[in-house]
Every structure is written in C-alpha cells, then in structure tokens.
Coordinates of C-alpha atoms and ligand atoms in Angstrom, one line a residue:
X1103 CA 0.0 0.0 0.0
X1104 CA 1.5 3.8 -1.1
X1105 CA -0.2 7.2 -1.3
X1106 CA 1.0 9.8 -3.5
X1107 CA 3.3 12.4 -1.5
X1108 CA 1.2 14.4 -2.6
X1109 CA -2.3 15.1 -1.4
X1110 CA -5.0 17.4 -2.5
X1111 CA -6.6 18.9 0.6
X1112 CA -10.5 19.1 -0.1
X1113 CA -9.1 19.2 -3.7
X1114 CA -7.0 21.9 -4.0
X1115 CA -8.7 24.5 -1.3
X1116 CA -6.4 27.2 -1.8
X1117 CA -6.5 27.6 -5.4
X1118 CA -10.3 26.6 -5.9
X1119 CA -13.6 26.4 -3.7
X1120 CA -12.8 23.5 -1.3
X1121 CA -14.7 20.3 -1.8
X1122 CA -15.8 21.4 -4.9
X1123 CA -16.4 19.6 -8.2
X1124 CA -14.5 22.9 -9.9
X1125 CA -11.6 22.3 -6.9
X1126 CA -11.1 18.7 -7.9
X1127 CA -11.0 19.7 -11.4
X1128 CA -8.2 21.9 -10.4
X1129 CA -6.0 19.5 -8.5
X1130 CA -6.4 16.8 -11.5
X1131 CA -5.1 19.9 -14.2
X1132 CA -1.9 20.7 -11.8
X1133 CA -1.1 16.9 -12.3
X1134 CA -2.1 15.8 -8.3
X1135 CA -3.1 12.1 -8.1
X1136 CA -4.9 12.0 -5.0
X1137 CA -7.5 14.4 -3.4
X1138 CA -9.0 14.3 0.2
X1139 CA -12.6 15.2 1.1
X1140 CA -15.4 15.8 4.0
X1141 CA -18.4 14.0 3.9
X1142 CA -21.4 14.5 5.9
X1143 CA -25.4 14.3 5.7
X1144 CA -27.9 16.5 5.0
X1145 CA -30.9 16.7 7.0
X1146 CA -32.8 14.0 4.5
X1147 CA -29.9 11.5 5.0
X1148 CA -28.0 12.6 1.1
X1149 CA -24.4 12.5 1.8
X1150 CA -22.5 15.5 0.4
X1151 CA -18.8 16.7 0.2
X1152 CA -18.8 19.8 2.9
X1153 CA -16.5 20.4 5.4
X1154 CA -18.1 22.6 8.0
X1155 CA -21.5 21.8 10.6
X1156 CA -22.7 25.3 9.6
X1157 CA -23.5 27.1 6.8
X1158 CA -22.5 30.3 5.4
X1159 CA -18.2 30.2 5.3
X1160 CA -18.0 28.3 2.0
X1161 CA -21.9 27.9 0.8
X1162 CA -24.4 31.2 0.8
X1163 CA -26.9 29.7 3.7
X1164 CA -26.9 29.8 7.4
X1165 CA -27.7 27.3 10.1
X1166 CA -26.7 23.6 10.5
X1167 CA -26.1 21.5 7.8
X1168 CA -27.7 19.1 9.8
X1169 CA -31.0 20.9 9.7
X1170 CA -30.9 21.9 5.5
X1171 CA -32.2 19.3 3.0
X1172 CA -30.5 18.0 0.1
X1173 CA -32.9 20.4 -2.3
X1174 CA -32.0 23.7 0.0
X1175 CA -28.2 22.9 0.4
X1176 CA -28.2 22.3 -3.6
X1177 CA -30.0 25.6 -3.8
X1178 CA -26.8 27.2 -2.2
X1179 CA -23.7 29.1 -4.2
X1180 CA -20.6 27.3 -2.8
X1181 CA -17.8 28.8 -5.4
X1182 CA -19.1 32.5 -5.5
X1183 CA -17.6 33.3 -1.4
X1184 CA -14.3 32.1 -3.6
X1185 CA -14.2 34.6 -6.4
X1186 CA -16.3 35.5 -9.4
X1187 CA -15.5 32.4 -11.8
X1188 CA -16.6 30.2 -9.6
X1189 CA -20.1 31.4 -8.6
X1190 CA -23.2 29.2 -9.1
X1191 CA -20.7 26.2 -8.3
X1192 CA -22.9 23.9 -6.3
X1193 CA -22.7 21.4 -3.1
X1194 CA -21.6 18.2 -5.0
X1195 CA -23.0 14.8 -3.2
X1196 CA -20.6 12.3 -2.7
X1197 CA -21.3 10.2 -5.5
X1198 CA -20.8 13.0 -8.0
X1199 CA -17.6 13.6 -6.2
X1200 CA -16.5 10.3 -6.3
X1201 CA -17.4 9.8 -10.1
X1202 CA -15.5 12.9 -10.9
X1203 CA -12.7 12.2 -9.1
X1204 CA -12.0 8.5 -11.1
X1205 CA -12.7 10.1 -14.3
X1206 CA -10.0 12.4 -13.4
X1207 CA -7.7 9.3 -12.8
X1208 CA -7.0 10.7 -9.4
X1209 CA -7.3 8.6 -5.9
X1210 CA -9.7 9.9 -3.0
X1211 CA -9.3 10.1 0.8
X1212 CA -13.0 10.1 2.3
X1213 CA -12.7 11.8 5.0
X1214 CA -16.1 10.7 7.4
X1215 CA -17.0 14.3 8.8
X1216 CA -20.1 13.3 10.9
X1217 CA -21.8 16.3 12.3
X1218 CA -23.1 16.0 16.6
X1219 CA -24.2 12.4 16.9
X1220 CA -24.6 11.3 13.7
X1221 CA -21.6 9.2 13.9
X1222 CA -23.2 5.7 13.2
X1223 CA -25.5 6.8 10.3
X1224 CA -23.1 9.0 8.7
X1225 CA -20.8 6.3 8.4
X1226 CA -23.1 4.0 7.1
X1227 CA -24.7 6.2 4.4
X1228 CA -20.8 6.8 3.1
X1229 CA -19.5 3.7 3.0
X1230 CA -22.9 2.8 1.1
X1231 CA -22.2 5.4 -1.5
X1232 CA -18.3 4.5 -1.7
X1233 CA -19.6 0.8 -2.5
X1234 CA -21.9 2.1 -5.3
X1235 CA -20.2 4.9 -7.0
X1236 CA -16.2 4.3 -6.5
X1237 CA -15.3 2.6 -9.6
X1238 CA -11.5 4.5 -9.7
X1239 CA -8.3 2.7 -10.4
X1240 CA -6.4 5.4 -8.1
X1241 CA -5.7 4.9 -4.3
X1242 CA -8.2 4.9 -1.6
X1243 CA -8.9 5.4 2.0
X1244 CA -11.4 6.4 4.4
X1245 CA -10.7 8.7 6.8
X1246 CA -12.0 9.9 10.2
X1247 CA -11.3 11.6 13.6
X1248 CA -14.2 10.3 15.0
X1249 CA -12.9 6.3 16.0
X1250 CA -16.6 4.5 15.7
X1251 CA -16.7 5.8 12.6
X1252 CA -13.7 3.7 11.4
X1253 CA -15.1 1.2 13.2
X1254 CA -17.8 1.2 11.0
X1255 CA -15.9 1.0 8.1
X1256 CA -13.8 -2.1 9.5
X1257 CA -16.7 -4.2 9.9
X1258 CA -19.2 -3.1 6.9
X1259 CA -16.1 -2.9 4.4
X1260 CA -13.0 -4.2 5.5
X1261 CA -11.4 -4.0 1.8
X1262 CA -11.4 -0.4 1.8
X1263 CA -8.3 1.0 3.5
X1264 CA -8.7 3.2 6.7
X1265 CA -6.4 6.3 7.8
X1266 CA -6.9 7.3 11.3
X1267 CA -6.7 11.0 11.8
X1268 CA -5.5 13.0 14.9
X1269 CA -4.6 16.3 15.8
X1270 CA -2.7 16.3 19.2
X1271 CA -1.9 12.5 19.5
X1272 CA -3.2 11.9 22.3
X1273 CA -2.3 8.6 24.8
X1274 CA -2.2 5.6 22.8
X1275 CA -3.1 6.8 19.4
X1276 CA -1.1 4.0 17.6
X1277 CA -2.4 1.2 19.5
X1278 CA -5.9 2.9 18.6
X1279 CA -5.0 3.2 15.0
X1280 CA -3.6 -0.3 15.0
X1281 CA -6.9 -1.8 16.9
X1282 CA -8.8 -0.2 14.1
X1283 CA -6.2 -2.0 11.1
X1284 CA -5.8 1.9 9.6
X1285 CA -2.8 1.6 7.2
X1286 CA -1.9 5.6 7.8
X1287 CA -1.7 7.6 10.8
X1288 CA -2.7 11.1 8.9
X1289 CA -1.5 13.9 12.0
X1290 CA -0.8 17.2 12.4
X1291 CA 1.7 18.2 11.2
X1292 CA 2.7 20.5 14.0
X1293 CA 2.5 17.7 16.4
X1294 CA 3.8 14.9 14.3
X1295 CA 7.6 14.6 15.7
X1296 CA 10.3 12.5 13.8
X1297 CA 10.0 9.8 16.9
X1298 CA 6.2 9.9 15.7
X1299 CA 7.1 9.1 12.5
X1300 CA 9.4 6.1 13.2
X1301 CA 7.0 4.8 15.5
X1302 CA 4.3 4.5 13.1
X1303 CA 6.9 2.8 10.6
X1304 CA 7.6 0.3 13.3
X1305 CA 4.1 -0.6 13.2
X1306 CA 3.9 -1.2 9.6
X1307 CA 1.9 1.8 8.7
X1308 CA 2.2 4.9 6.7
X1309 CA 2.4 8.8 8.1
X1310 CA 0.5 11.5 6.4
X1311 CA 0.3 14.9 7.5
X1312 CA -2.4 17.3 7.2
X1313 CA -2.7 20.6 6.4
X1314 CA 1.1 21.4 5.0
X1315 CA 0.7 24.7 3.1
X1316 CA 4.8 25.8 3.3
X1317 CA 7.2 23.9 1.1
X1318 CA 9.8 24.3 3.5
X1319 CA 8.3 22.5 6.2
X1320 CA 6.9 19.8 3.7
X1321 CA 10.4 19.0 2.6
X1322 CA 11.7 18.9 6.4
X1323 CA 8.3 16.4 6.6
X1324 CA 9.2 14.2 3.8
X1325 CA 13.2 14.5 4.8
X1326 CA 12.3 13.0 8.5
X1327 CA 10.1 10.2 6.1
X1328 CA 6.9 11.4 6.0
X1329 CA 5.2 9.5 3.1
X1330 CA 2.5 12.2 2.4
X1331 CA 1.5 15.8 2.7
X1332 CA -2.1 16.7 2.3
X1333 CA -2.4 20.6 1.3
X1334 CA -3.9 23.4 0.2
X1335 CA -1.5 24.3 -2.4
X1336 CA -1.0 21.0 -4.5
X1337 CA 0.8 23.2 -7.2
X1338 CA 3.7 24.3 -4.5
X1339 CA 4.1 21.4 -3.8
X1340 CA 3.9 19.0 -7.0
X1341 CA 8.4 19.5 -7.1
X1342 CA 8.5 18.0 -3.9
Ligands
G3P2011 O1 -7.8 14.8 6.4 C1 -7.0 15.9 6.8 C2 -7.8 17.1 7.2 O2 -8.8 17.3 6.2 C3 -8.4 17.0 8.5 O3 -8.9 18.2 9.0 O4 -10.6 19.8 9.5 O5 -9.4 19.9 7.3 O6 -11.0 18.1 7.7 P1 -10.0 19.0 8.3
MG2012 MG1 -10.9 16.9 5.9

C-alpha cells in the first residue's frame, strides 16, 4: 500500500472552492493524483462533500447543515464566497464527487465528517455510497477523527483502507489506530515529531500529514520520512 506524496486537501482549497467539483478539477489539471474530502449528511440522509457543521463560510446559507435538506443545500452558491469564476458552483453529493474524481484518474481520501451524533448513520450512508459509486483505479482510503466511525468502516467494508486521523496524538493513538487496522496515521503536522514518525513505521503503517501549506516544512516532513503531505496548495508542492 502507497499514497502519493502528494495530497490534495478538499481538492486543492487554496487555489479553488474546497470540496468542490470545480476544486477537484483543479488538482487533476496541476497533475495531483490524489484528493482528500469531507463527507457529511444532509438533513434527509443525502451525503454531500462539505466540510463545515454550519453554513454560510464556504456555501451562501446559514444554520446547521444538519437541519438543511438536500434540495436547500443544492440551492446554495458554494464557489461565489471564492471569487467571481466560480459562482453558481454547487454542493456536490458524494457520489458526484467520487465519479468525478476516477474520471479524473486521481485517488480519494474520504474523510467521514459526521456532524453532533450522527456518527453511526453517517458512516453507514458513506461507506454505502463508496460501495456504489467508487469505480476509480487510483488509491483509496477512508478517513476519520471520529474512532466508531472507522469502526464502521472495518466491519461493513473491511477491503477499503482506513487512515486514522488526529490532531494532538493523544495517549495511545497508535495502539488505537492499530486496533482499528488503519494503514496511515494522517496527524498534524505540527504535532507529528520524527520519533512519531518512526513509530508509526515500526508498526507497519504509513504517516501522512495534514494541512502542510509551506514547502519548506513539507520538505523537512518528507526529509524525516513522511510519506505524504495533504495541502492546500498541491501546485507548490507537486516538485517535492
Ligand atoms: O484529512 C485531513 C484534514 O482534512 C483533517 O482536518 O478539518 O481539514 O477536515 P479538516
Ligand atoms: Mg478533511
């Protein structure tokens, strides 16, 4: 199992709307071979690519997602807060996403964003879409901060790799990664230390890092064998 060093972060957020079908696009034309995303529910149970509970930072809308239906959040401007070229882009679902991103001939990371208990069902729904609609040829993995969710994912579909996400590394986050069979421990990057690192090589996994967006520190990252950077500026990074 690899991953390109170089990952997309909600395709290439910097440089396009994030977790947009325009901002995958835009990562595939700047050559990246891999793209991470956020998947949630709306309020009728449609999974969608979005990163944030609320609405209104990177869609026109306020309140919960959690609240909207599938027919208001598709209603909603999400490239327009970007810039001008980008306005009417809309909420893609998942499956959209997904289809886009293997005719692209790029790899995805689903990231499992559940919003405030809807852990179990959100997983479910986007492991059920994944099944259906993820026909690519490129590299895969779910994703998730939120443990039961890659729980869910390691009994309903085993075959589809896992990377378990962290932010602070908190006591016993390999042997928690390692109970959950993830092949990547995607940290940090401020917090993930060389001895991090070297750890999760002992253990037979891979170390990604999220959200690199400086091309000196990425190069320090890969330098102390980091196998992949996940970023917001794919095209600073491609050289790496
Ligand atoms: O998957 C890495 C990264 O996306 C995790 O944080 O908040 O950007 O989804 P966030
Ligand atoms: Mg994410």
């Amino acid at each position: 199992m690899t991953y390109p060093r170089i990952i997309g972060h909600r395709g290439a957020a910097a440089l396009a709307p994030e977790n947009t079908l325009a901002g995958f696009a835009k990562a595939a034309a700047l050559g990246v071979k891999m793209v991470e995303l956020d998947a949630k529910l709306s309020a009728d149970g449609e999974v969608i690519v979005h990163h944030d509970d609320t609405l209104g930072r990177t869609a026109n809308g306020e309140g919960p997602v959690a609240q909207a239906s599938f027919a208001a959040l598709r209603a909603l401007d999400a490239g327009g807060w970007f810039g001008p070229d980008y306005a009417g882009e809309r909420i893609p679902t998942l499956a959209e996403a997904l289809e886009a991103i293997a005719a692209a001939g790029m790899g995805v990371n689903v990231e499992i964003k559940p919003c405030a208990e809807r852990e179990r069902e959100t997983a479910e729904a986007v492991i059920a879409v994944v099944q259906e609609h993820w026909k690519g040829n490129g590299p895969f993995q779910f994703s998730s901060f939120r443990p039961l969710c890659l729980e869910v994912a390691l009994e309903q579909a085993p075959d589809y790799a896992r990377g378990f996400l962290t932010d602070s590394f908190a006591e016993g986050w390999l042997e928690r990664a390692q109970a959950l069979q993830a092949v990547s421990v995607n940290g940090n990057y401020r917090h993930y230390r060389k001895d991090r690192i070297a750890a999760v090589h002992a253990a037979g996994l891979l170390a990604l890092a999220y959200t690199v967006n400086d091309p000196a520190i990425a190069r320090q990252l890969l330098d102390d064998g980091m196998d992949g950077i996940i970023t917001d500026v794919p095209d600073q990074m491609m050289g790496l």
